[in-house]
C-alpha positions as a LaTeX table, in Angstrom:
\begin{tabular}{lrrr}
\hline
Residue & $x$ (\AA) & $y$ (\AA) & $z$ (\AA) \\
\hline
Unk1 & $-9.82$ & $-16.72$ & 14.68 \\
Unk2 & $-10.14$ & $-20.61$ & 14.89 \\
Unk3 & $-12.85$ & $-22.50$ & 14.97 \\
Unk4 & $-11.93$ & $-24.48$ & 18.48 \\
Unk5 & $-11.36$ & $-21.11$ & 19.72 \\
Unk6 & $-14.49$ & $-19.81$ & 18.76 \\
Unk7 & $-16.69$ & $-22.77$ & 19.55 \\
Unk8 & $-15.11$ & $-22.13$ & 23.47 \\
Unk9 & $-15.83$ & $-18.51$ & 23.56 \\
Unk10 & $-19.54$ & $-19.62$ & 22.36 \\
Unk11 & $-19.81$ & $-22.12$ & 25.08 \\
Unk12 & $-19.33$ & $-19.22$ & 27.95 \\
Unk13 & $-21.30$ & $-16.73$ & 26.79 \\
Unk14 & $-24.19$ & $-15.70$ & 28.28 \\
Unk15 & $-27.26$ & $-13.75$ & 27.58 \\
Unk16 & $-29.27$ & $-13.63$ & 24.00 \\
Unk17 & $-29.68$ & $-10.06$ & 22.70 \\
Unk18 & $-26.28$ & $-8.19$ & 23.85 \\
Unk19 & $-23.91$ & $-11.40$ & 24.50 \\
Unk20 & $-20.91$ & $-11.04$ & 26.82 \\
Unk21 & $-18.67$ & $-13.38$ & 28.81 \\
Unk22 & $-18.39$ & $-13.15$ & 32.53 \\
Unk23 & $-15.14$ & $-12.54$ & 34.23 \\
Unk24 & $-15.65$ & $-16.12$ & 35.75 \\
Unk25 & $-16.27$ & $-17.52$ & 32.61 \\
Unk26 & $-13.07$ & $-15.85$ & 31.04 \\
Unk27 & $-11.06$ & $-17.90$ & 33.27 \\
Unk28 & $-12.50$ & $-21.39$ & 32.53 \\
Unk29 & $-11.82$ & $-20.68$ & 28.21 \\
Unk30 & $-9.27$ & $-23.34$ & 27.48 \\
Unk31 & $-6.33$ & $-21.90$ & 24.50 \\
Unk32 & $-4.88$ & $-24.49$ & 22.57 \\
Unk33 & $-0.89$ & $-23.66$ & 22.90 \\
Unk34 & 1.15 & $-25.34$ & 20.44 \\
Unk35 & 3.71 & $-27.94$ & 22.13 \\
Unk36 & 7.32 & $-25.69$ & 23.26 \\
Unk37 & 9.35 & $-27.70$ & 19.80 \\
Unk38 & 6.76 & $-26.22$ & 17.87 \\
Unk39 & 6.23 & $-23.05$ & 19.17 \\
Unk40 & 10.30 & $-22.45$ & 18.57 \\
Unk41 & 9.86 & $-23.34$ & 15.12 \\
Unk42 & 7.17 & $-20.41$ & 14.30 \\
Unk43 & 9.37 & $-18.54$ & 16.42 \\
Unk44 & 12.11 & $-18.89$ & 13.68 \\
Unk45 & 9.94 & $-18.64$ & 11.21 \\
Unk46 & 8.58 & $-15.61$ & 12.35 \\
Unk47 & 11.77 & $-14.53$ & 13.08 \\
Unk48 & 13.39 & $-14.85$ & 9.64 \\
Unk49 & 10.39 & $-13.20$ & 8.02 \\
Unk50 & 11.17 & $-9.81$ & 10.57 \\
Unk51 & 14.59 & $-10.51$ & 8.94 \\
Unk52 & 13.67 & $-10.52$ & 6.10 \\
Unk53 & 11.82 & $-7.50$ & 6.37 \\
Unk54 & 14.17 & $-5.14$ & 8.15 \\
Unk55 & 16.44 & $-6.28$ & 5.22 \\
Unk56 & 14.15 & $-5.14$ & 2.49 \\
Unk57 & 13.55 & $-1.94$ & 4.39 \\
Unk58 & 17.18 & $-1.28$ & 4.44 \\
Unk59 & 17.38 & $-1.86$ & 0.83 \\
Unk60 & 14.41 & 0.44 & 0.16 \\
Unk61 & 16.11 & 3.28 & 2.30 \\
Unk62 & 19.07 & 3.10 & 0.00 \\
Unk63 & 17.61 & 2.94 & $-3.31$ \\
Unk64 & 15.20 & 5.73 & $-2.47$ \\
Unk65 & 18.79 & 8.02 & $-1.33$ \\
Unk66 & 20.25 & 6.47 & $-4.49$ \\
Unk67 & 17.43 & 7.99 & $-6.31$ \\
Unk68 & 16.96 & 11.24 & $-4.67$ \\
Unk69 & 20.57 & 11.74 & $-5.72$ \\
Unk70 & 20.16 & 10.44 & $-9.19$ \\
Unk71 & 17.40 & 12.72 & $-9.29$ \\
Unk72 & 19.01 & 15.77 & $-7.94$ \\
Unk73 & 22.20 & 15.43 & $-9.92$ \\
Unk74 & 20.23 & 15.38 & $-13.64$ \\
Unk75 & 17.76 & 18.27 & $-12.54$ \\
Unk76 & 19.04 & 20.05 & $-10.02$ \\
Unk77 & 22.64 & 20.21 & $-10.64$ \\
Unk78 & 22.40 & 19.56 & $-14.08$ \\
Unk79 & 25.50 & 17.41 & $-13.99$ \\
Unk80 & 27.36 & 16.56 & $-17.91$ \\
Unk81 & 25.24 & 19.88 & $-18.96$ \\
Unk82 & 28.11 & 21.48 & $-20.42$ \\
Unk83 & 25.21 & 24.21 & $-22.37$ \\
Unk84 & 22.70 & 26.56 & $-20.75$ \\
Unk85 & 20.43 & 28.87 & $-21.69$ \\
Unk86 & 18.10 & 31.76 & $-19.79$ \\
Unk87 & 14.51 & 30.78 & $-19.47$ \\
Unk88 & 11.78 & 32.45 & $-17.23$ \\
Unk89 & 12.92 & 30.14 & $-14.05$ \\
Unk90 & 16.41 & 30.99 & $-14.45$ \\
Unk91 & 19.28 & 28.61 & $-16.35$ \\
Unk92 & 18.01 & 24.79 & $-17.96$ \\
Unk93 & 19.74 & 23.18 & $-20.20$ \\
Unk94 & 20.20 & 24.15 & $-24.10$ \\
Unk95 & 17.18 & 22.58 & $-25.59$ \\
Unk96 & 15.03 & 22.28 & $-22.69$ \\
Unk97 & 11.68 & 23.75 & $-22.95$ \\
Unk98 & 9.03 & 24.29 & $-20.25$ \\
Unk99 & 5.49 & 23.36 & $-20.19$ \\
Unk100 & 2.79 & 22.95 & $-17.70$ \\
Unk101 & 1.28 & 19.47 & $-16.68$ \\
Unk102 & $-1.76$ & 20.04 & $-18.52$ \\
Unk103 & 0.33 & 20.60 & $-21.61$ \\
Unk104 & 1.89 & 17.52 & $-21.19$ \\
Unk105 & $-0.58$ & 15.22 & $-19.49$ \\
Unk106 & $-4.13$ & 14.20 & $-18.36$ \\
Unk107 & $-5.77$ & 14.74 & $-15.26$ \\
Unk108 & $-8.06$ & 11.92 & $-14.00$ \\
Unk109 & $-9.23$ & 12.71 & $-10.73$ \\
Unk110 & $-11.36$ & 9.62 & $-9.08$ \\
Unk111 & $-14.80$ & 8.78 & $-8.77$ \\
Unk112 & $-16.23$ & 6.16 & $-6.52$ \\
Unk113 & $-18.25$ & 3.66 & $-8.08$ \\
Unk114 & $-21.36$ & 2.45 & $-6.35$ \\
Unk115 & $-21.09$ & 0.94 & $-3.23$ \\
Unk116 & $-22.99$ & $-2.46$ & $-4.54$ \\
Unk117 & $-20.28$ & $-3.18$ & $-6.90$ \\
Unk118 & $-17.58$ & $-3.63$ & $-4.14$ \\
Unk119 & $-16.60$ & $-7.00$ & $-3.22$ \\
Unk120 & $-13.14$ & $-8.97$ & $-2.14$ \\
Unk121 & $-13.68$ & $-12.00$ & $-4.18$ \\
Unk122 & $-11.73$ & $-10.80$ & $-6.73$ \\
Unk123 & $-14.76$ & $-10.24$ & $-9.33$ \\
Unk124 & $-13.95$ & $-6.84$ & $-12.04$ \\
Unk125 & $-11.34$ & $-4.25$ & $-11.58$ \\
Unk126 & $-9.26$ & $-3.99$ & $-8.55$ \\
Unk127 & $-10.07$ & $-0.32$ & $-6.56$ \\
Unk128 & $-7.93$ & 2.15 & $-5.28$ \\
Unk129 & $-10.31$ & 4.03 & $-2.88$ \\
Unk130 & $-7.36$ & 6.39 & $-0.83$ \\
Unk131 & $-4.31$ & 5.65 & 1.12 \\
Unk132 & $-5.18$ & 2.10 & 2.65 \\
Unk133 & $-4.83$ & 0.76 & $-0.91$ \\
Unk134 & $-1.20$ & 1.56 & $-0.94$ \\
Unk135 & 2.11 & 0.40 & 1.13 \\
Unk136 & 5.33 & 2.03 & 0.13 \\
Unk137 & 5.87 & 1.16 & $-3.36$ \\
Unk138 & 3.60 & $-1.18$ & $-3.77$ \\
Unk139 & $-0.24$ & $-0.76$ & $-4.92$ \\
Unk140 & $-2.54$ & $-3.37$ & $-2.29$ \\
Unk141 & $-6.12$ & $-2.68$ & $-3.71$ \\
Unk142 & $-8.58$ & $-4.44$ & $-0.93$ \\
Unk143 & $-11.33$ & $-4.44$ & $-2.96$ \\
Unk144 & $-12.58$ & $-5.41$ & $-6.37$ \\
Unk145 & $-15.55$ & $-3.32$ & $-8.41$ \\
Unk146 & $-18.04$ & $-4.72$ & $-11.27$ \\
Unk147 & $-18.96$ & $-1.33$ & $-12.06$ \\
Unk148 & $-16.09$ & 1.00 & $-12.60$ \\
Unk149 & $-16.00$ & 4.15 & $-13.19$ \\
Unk150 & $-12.43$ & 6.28 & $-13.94$ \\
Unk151 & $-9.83$ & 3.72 & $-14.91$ \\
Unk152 & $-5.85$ & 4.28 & $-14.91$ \\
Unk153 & $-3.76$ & 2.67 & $-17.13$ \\
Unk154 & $-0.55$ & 0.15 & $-17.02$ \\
Unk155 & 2.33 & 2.86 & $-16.48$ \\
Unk156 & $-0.23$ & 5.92 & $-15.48$ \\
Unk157 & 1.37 & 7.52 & $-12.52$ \\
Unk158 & $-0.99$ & 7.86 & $-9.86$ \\
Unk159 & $-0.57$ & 10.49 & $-6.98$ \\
Unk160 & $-2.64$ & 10.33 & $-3.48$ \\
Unk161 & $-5.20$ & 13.00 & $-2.49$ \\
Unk162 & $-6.54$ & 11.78 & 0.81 \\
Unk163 & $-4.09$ & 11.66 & 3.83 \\
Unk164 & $-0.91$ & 10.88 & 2.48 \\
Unk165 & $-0.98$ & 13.64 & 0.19 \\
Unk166 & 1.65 & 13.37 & $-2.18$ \\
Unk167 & 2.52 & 9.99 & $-2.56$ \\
Unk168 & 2.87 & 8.67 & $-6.28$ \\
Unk169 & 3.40 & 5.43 & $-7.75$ \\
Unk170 & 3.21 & 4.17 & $-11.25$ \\
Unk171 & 0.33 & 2.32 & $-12.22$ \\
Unk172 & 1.55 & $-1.71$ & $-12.95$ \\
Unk173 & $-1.85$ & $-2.15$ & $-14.47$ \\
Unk174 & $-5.39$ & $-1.32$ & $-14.96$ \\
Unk175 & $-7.41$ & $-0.22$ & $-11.51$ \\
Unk176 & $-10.51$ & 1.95 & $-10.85$ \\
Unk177 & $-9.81$ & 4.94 & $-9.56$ \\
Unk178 & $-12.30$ & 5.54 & $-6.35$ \\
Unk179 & $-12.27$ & 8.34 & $-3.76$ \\
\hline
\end{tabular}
C-alpha cells in the first residue's frame, strides 16, 4: 500500500485502457525490505500482539463457559429455588410468571437508509448493516449514515438476522439499524 511501492508498480506497467505488468517487468519491481535488526523488532512486535490475542481468546472462552454455567444454574437448574409451582411449561419458581417477548419488549427490525448517506469519515450515526459490523462481543460499525432511519438505543440488545443468525449483543450506544 505505499507510495514507493506504488510509484514502482506504475513505472512497469504497460498499456492505457486495461493496464497490466509483464512477467518481465514483475521481476525488475524493486521491494523496499526493512534492514534484518528491524525486521526482528516488528517480528516481536507482531509477535506479542498474537500473544496478546490468543490470551484474550482464552479469557473469552472461559468467561463465555463461566456464563453458560451461571446461566444454566439460575434457569435451568433453578439452583437456591427452594419453592416451585406448576405452570403451563412445567415447574418455575414461586412467583415467576411467563410472558411472551412482545409482552415484554419492542421489536425493531432494520431498515437501510439510503445509500448516499453512507460514508467512513465518521459524519452521523454509526451503521450496523449485517454480520461484518460485528466481531465477537464487540460492535465494529464500518460505516457512518447522515440519514438514519431505525435507531437502537444505549443497552438495546440487538440480535443478527443475516448469516450469523443468532448472535446478540447489547447495544453500548446509539447506531442505525440497516439491513
Amino acid at each position: 500500500k505505499s507510495s514507493i511501492f506504488r510509484n514502482s508498480l506504475h513505472r512497469y506497467t504497460v498499456g492505457s485502457s486495461q493496464p497490466t505488468i509483464p512477467m518481465k517487468n514483475i521481476r525488475l519491481i524493486k521491494i523496499p525490505i526493512p534492514k534484518l535488526d528491524e525486521q526482528k523488532k516488528i517480528s516481536q512486535y507482531i509477535y506479542a500482539i498474537e500473544t496478546k490475542i490468543g490470551n484474550l481468546q482464552n479469557q473469552n472462552k472461559v468467561l463465555e463457559q463461566t456464563t453458560q454455567a451461571i446461566f444454566k444454574s439460575w434457569f435451568v437448574d433453578f439452583d437456591g429455588v427452594t419453592e416451585f409451582e406448576d405452570s403451563e411449561l412445567g415447574q418455575i419458581p414461586k412467583g415467576w410468571i411467563i410472558q411472551t417477548l412482545d409482552n415484554i419488549s419492542k421489536l425493531t427490525m432494520g431498515l437501510s437508509p439510503v445509500g448516499s448517506s453512507y460514508n467512513t469519515e465518521n459524519d452521523g450515526v454509526p451503521l450496523l448493516n449485517g454480520p461484518a459490523d460485528f466481531s465477537m462481543n464487540t460492535i465494529l460499525p464500518q460505516k457512518f449514515t447522515t440519514k438514519p432511519t431505525r435507531i437502537c438505543q444505549k443497552d438495546d440488545v440487538l440480535l443478527c438476522v443475516r448469516a450469523t443468525i443468532g448472535n446478540a449483543i447489547f447495544s453500548d450506544k446509539q447506531y442505525c439499524l440497516g439491513r
